Coordinates of C-alpha atoms and ligand atoms in Angstrom, one line a residue:
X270 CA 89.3 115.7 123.9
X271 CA 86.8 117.7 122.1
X272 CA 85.7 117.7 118.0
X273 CA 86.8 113.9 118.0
X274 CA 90.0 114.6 118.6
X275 CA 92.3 112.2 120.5
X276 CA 95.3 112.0 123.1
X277 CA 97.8 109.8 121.2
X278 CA 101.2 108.8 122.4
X279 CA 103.7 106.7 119.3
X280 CA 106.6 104.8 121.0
X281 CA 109.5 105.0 118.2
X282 CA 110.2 107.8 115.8
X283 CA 111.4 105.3 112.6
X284 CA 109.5 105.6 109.5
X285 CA 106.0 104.2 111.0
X286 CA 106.1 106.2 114.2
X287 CA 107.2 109.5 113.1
X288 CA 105.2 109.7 109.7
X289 CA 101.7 108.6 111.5
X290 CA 102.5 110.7 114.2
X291 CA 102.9 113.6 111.4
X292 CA 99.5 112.4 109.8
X293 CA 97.8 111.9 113.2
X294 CA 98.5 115.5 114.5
X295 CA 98.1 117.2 110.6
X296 CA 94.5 115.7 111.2
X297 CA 93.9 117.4 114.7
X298 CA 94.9 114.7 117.6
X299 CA 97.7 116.0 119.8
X300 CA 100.7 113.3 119.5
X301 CA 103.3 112.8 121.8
X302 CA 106.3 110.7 120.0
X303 CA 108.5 108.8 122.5
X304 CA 111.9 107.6 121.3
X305 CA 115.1 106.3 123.6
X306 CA 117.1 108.2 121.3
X307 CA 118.3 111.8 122.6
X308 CA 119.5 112.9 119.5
X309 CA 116.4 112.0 117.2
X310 CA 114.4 114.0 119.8
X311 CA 116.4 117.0 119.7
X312 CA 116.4 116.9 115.8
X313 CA 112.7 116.4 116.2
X314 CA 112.2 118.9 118.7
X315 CA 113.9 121.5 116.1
X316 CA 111.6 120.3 113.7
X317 CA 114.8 118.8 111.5
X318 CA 113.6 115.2 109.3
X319 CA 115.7 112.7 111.0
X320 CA 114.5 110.1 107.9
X321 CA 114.1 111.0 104.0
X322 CA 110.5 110.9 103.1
X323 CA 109.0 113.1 101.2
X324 CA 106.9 115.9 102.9
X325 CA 108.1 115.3 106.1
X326 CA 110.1 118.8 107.2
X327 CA 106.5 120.4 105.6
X328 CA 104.3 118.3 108.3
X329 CA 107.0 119.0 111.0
X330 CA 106.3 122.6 111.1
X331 CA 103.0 122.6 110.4
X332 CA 102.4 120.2 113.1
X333 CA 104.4 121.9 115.7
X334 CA 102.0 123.1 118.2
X335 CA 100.0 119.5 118.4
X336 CA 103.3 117.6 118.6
X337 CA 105.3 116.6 121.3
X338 CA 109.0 114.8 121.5
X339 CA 110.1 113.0 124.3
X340 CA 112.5 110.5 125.4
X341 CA 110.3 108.4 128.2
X342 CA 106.9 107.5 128.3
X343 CA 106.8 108.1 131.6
X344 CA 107.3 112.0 131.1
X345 CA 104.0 112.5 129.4
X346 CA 101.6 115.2 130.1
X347 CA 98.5 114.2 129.0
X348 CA 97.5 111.1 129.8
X349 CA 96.8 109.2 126.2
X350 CA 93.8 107.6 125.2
X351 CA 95.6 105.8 122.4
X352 CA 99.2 104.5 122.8
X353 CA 101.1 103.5 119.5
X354 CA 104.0 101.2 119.2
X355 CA 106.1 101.6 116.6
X356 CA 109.6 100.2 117.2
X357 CA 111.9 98.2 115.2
X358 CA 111.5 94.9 114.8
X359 CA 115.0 93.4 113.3
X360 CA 115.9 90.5 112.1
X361 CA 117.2 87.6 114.7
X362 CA 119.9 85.3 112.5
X363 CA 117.4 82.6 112.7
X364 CA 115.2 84.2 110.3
X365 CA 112.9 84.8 113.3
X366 CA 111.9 88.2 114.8
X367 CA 113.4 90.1 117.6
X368 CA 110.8 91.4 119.7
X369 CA 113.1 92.9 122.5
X370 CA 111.9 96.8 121.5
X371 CA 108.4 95.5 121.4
X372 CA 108.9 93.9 124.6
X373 CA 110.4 97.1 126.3
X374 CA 107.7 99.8 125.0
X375 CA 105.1 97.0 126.7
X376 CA 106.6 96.8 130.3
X377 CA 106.8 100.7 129.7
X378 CA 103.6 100.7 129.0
X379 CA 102.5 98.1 132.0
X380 CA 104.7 100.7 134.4
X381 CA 102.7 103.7 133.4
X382 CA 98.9 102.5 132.9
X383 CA 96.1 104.1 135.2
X384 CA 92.9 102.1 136.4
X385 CA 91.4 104.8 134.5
X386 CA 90.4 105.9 131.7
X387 CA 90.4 103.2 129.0
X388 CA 94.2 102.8 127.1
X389 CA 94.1 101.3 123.7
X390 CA 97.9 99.7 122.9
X391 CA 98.1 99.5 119.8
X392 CA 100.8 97.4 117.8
X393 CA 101.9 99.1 114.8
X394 CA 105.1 97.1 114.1
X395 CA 105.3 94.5 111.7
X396 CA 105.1 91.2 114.8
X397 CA 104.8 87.6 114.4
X398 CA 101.5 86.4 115.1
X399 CA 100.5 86.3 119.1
X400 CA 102.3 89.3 119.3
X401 CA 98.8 91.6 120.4
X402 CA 98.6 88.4 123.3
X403 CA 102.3 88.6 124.7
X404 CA 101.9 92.3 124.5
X405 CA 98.7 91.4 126.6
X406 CA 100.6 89.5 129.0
X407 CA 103.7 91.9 129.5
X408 CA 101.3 94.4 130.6
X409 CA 99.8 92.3 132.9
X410 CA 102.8 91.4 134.5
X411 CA 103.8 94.9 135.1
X412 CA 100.8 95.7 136.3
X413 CA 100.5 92.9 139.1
X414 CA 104.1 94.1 140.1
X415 CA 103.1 96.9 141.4
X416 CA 99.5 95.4 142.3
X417 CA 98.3 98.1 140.1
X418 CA 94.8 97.6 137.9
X419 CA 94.3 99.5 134.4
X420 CA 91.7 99.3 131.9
X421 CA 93.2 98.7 128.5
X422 CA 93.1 96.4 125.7
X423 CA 95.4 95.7 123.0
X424 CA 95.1 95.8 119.3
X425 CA 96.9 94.9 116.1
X426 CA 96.8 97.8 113.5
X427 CA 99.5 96.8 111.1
X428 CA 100.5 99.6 108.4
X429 CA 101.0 99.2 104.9
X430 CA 103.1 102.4 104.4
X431 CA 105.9 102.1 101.8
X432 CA 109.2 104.2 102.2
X433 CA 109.6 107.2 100.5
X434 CA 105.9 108.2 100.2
X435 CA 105.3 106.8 103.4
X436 CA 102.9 110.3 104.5
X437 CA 100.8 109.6 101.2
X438 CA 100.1 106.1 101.7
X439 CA 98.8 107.2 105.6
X440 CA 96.7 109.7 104.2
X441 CA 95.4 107.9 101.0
X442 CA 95.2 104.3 103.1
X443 CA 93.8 101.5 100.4
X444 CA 92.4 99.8 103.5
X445 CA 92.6 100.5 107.2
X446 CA 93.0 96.8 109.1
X447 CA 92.1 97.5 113.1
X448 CA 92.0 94.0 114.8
X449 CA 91.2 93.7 118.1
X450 CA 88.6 91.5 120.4
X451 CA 87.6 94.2 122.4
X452 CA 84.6 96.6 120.7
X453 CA 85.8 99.7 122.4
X454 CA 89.4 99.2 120.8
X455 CA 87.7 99.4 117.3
X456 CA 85.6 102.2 118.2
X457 CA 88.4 104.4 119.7
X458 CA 90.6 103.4 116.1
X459 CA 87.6 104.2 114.1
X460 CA 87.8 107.6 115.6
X461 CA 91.3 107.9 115.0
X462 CA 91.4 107.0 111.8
X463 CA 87.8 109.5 111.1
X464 CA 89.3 111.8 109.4
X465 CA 91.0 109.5 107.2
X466 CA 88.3 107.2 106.6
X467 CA 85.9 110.1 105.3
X468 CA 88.0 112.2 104.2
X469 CA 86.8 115.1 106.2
X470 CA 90.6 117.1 106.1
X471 CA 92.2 119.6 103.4
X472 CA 95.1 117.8 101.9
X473 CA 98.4 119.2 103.4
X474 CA 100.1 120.8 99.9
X475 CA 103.2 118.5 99.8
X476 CA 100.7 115.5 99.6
X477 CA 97.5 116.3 97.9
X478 CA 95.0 113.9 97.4
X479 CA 95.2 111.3 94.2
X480 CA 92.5 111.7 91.4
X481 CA 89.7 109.8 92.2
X482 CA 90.8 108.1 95.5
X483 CA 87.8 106.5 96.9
X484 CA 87.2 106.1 100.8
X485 CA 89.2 103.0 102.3
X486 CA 86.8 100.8 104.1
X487 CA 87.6 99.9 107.8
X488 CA 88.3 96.4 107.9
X489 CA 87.7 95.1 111.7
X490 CA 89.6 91.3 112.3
X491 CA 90.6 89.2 115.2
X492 CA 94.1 90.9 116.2
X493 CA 95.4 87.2 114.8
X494 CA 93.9 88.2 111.6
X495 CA 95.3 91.1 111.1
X496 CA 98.7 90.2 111.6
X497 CA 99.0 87.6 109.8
X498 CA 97.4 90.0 106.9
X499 CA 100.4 92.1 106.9
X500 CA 102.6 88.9 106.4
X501 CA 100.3 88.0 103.9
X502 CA 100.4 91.4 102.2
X503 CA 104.0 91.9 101.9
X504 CA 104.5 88.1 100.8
X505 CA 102.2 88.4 98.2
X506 CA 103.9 91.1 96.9
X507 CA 107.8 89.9 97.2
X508 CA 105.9 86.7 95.2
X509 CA 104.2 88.9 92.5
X510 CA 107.9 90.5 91.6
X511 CA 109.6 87.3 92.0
X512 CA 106.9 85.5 89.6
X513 CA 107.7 88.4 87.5
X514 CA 111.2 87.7 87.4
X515 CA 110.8 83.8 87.0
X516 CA 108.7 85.2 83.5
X517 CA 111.4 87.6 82.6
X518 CA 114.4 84.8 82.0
X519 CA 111.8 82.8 80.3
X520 CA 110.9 85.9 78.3
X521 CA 115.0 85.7 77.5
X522 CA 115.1 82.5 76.2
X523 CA 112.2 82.6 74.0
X524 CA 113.0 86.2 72.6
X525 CA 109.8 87.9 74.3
X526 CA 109.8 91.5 76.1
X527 CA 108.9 91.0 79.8
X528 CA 107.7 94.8 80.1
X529 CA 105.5 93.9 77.2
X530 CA 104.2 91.0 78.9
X531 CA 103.9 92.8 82.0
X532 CA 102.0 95.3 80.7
X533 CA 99.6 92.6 78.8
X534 CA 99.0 90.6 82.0
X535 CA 98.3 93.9 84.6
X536 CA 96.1 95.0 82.6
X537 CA 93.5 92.2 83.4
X538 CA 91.6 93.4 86.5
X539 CA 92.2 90.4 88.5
X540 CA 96.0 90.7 88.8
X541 CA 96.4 94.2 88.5
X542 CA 99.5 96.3 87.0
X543 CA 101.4 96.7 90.2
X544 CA 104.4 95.1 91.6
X545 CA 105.3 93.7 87.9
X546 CA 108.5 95.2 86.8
X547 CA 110.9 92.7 86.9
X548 CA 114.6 93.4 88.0
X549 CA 117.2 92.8 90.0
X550 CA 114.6 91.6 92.4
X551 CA 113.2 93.2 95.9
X552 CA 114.9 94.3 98.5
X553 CA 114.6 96.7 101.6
X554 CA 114.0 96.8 105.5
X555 CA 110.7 94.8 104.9
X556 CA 110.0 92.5 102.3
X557 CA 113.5 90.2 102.7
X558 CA 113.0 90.5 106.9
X559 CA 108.8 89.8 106.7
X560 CA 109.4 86.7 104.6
X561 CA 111.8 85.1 106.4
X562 CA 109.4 85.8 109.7
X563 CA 106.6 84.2 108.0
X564 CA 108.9 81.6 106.8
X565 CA 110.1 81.0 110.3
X566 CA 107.0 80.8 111.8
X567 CA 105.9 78.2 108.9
X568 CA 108.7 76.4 110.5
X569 CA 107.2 76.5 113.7
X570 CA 104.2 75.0 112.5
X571 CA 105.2 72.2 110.7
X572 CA 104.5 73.9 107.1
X573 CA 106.9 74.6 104.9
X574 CA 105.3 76.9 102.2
X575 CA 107.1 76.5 99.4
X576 CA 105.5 79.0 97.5
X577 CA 107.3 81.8 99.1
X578 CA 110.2 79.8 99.9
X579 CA 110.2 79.4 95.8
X580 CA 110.0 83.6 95.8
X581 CA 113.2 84.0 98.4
X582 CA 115.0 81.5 96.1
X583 CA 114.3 83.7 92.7
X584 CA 114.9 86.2 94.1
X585 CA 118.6 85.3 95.1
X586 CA 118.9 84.5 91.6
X587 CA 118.0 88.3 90.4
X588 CA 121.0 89.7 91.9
X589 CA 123.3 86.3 90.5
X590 CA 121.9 87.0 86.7
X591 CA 123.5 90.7 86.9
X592 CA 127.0 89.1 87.4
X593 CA 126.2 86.4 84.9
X594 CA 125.1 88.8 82.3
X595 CA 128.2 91.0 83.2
X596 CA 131.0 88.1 82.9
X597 CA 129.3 87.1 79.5
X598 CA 130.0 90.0 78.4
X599 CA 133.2 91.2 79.7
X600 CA 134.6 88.0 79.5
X601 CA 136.6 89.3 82.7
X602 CA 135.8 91.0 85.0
X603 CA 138.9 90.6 87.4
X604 CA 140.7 93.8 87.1
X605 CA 137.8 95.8 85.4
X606 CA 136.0 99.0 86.4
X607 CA 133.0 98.5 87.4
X608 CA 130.2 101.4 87.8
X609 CA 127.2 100.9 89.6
X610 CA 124.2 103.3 89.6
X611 CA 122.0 103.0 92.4
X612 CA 122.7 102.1 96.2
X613 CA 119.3 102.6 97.6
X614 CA 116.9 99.8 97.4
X615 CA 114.6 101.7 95.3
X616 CA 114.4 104.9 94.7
X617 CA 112.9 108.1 96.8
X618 CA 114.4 106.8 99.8
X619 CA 118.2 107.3 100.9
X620 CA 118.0 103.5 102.9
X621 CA 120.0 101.1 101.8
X622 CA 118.8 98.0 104.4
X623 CA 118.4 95.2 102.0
X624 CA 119.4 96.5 98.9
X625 CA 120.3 94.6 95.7
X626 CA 123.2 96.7 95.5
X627 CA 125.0 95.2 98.3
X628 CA 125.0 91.8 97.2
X629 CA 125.9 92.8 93.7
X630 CA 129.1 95.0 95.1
X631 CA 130.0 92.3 97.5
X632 CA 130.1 89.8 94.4
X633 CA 132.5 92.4 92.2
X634 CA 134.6 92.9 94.7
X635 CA 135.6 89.3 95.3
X636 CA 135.5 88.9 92.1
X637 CA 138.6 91.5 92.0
X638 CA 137.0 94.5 90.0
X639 CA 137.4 97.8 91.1
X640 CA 133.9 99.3 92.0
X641 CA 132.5 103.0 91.5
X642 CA 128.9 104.1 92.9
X643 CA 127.1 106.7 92.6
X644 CA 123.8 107.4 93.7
X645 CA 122.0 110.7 94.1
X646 CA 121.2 110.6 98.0
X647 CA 121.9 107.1 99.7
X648 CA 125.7 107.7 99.7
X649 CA 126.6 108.4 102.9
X650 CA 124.1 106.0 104.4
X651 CA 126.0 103.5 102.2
X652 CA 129.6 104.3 103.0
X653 CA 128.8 104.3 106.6
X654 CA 126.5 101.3 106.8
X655 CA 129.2 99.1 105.1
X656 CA 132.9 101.1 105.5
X657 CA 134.5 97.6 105.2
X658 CA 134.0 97.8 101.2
X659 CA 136.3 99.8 99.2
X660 CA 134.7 101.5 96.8
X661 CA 135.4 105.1 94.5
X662 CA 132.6 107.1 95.3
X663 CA 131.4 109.1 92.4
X664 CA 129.8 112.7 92.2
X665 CA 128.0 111.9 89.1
X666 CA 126.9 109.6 87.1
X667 CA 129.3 111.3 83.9
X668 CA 132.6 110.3 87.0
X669 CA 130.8 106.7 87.1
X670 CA 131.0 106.3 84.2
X671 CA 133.9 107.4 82.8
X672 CA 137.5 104.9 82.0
X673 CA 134.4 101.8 83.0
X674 CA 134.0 98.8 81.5
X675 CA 130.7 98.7 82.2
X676 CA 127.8 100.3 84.6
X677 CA 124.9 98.5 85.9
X678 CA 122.1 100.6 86.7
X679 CA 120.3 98.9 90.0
X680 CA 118.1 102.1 91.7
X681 CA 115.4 102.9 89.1
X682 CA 115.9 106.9 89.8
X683 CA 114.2 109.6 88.5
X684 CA 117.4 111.6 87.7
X685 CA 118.9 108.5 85.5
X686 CA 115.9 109.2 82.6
X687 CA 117.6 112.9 82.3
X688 CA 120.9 112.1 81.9
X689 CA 122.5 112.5 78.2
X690 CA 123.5 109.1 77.7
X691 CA 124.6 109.7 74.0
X692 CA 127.4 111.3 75.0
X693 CA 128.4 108.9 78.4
X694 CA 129.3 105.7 76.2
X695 CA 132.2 107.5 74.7
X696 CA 133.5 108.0 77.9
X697 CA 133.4 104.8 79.0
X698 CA 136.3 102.1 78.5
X699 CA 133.7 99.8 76.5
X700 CA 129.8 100.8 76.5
X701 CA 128.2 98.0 78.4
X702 CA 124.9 99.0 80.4
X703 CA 123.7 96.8 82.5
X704 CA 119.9 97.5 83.4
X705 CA 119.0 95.9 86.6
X706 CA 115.2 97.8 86.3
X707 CA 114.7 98.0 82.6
X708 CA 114.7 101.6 83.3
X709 CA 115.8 103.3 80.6
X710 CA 114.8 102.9 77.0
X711 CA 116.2 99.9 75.1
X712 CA 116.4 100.7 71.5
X713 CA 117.5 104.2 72.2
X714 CA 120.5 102.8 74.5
X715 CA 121.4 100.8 71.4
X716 CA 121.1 103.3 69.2
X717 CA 123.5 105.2 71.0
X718 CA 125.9 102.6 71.1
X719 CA 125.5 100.9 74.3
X720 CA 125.7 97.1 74.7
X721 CA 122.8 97.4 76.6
X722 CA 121.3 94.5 78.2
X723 CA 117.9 94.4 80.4
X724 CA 116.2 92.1 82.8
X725 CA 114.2 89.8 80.2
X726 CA 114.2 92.1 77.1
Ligands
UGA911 C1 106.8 97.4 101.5 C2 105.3 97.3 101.2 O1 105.1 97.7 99.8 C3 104.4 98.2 102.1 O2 103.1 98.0 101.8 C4 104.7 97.8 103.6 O3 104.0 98.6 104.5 C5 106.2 97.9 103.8 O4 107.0 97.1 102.9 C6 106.5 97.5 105.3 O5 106.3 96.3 105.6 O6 106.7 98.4 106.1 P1 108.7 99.2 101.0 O7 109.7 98.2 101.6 O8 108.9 100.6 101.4 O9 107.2 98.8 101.3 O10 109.0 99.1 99.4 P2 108.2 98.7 98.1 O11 107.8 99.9 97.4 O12 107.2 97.7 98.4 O13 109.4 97.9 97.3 C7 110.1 96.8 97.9 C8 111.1 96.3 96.9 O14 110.5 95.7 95.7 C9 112.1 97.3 96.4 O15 113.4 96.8 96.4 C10 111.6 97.6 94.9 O16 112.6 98.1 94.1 C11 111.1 96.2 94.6 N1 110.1 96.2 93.5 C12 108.9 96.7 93.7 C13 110.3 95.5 92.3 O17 111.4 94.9 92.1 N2 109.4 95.5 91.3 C14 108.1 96.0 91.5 O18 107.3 95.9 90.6 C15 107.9 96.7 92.7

């Protein structure tokens, strides 16, 4: 194509497909998105969000005319010069990764390459390491079963979007990681990624750019490299919040303020401010699933890494401490009321894949309390992702609350900070607030009768 402008197709419409497909064709490439899925597409096709991020219905329409949805590769019309996968990659019991989507989107692939022009396949997906070679491989095999030949190389282009601003962190990229052996492959992604790397677009209004954002380099690695860096990324962080954590019951016994502590360590350039609020510990589709891969293939190795091992293991404890600090208070908690605030596993997102709150509920539940929720959009993901819990689902945080013996606060929301909580302890059978983010302010809380305990202050 002209101006720079590409021929991508994206295998998989989830939260990485369907948001850099969004970005990709905002910035002028024309994207096909492929998923399996006949009602995404449809929903896609009538330009409806089929995920809760923020911007997304805004990029559908203004994307329309450079976007296509369809349900098999092999239907496209223009033949790509980029192809994109972007499928799920769950969770085998194990604690390894199950690659089967992967695998399927590369046969695809291998079933529908030409001898020419050049393909780059890129892996988006979070994959164990060697993944970029078995897609290699896969490909290969296709090809030679239909004695076919295709010129194409595979590359590893991990993302580092989080959910819920998932369009900003494409557009705003802190780094762009392209690995691949093959100098063409890092060519063609540099194009891609032009835009991006200098800048060169008008921010769409949902998503305008941050104050002083500076240009993200363009890292090139082996394909190796670069995913391992995405393990690497997203164990660093779970081990930044669980260190966090570790500080915030020490914090506890020694009467110290972990926000305060927070704040005084982040401040020093060389650790940096984010992923320091302590809590009821991470959660999600990513960090619990990416560290048990990385732990998995430690396994494989011979290495047993107990540093993020040590991360896994505080972090269990996060979600054990809220009970803890709840029967110390209650004294009881079989036959109590229970309201919890929060079901998402953090907030600006409705998904509830990992989340602290499921544990926590599990817990209460056995522990024979009866169990309120309430949570401002990841209800009815939560009722249907686990129906087998019986739960009273609020409207509001005032129903939560009220006739509880205590609420524990788990999704740091936005709407939580405006809700008038001088008036919600009276309704409550005994004010105890549990704050499983150290979310809302202490002293007032106390002040306005709560027994209000944090996460280390
Ligand atoms: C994470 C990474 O941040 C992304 O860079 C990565 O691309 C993504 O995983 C992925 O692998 O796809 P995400 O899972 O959307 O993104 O969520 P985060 O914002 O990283 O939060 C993860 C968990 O940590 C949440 O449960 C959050 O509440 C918790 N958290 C985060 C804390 O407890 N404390 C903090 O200071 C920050």
């Amino acid at each position: 194509m002209k101006n720079g402008k590409l021929k991508v197709a994206i295998i998989g419409t989830g939260y990485v497909g369907l948001t850099t497909g969004l970005a990709l064709a905002y910035l002028g490439h024309k994207v096909t998105c492929v998923d399996q899925n006949v009602q995404i597409i449809d929903r896609l096709r009538n330009n409806e969000a089929t995920i809760f991020e923020t911007g997304l219905e805004e990029l559908l329409q203004e994307t329309s005319a450079r976007m296509m949805f369809i349900e098999d590769l092999q239907e496209i019309a223009n033949y790509p010069d980029i192809i994109i996968i972007a499928v799920g990659t769950p969770a085998k019991p194990s604690g390894g990764t199950d690659l089967r989507y992967v695998e399927e989107a590369a046969r695809e692939i291998g079933k529908f390459l030409i001898p020419s022009p050049l393909t780059i396949v890129v892996n988006k997906s979070t994959v164990p390491i060697g993944t970029a070679r078995r897609v290699d491989m896969i490909i290969k095999e296709e090809l030679s079963k239909r004695e076919a030949e295709a010129d194409f190389c595979v590359a590893s282009n991990p993302e580092f979007l989080r959910e819920g601003t998932a369009l900003h962190d494409t557009f705003y990229p802190d780094r762009i990681v392209a690995g691949a052996d093959d100098l063409r492959a890092v060519n063609l992604l540099r194009r891609l990624y032009a835009p991006i790397l200098e800048q060169t677009f008008i921010p769409p209004r949902v998503i305008p750019r941050p104050r002083g954002y500076s240009l993200p380099p363009f890292l090139t690695t082996s394909p190796t490299s670069a995913e391992l860096t995405k393990y690497a990324a997203n164990a660093f962080l779970a081990t930044k919040i669980s260190f966090i954590n570790e500080f915030a019951e020490v914090a506890e016994h020694v009467g110290a303020d972990i926000n305060e502590v927070a704040r005084g360590i982040g401040l020093d350039k060389r650790i940096g401010p984010g992923f320091l609020k302590a809590g009821v510990g991470w959660g999600g589709s990513c960090f619990p699933k990416d560290v048990c891969s990385i732990l998995f293939t430690g396994k494989k190795y011979g290495l047993d890494m107990p540093l993020v091992s040590a991360a896994v293991k505080v972090n269990c404890r996060q979600r054990k401490k809220i009970i803890e600090k709840l029967g110390q208070t209650l004294k009881e908690i079989r036959g109590s009321t229970i309201g919890v605030l929060g079901l998402a596993f953090k907030p600006d997102t409705d998904d509830v894949r990992g989340s602290p709150a499921i544990e926590i509920i599990r817990e209460l539940l056995d522990l024979g309390a009866v169990v309120k929720v309430y949570d401002p959009v990841a209800m009815d993901n939560y009722r249907r992702s686990f129906p087998e819990q019986e739960l009273i689902y609020a409207s509001s945080v005032e129903e939560t609350a009220s006739d509880s013996d205590a609420l524990l606060l788990l999704t740091d929301w936005d709407v939580f900070l405006h809700i008038p909580w001088s008036e919600i302890g009276a309704m409550m059978r005994s004010p105890v607030f549990i704050d499983g983010r150290n979310f809302l302010p202490a002293t007032r809380m106390r002040g306005w009768g709560f027994t209000y305990l944090g996460m280390g202050c």
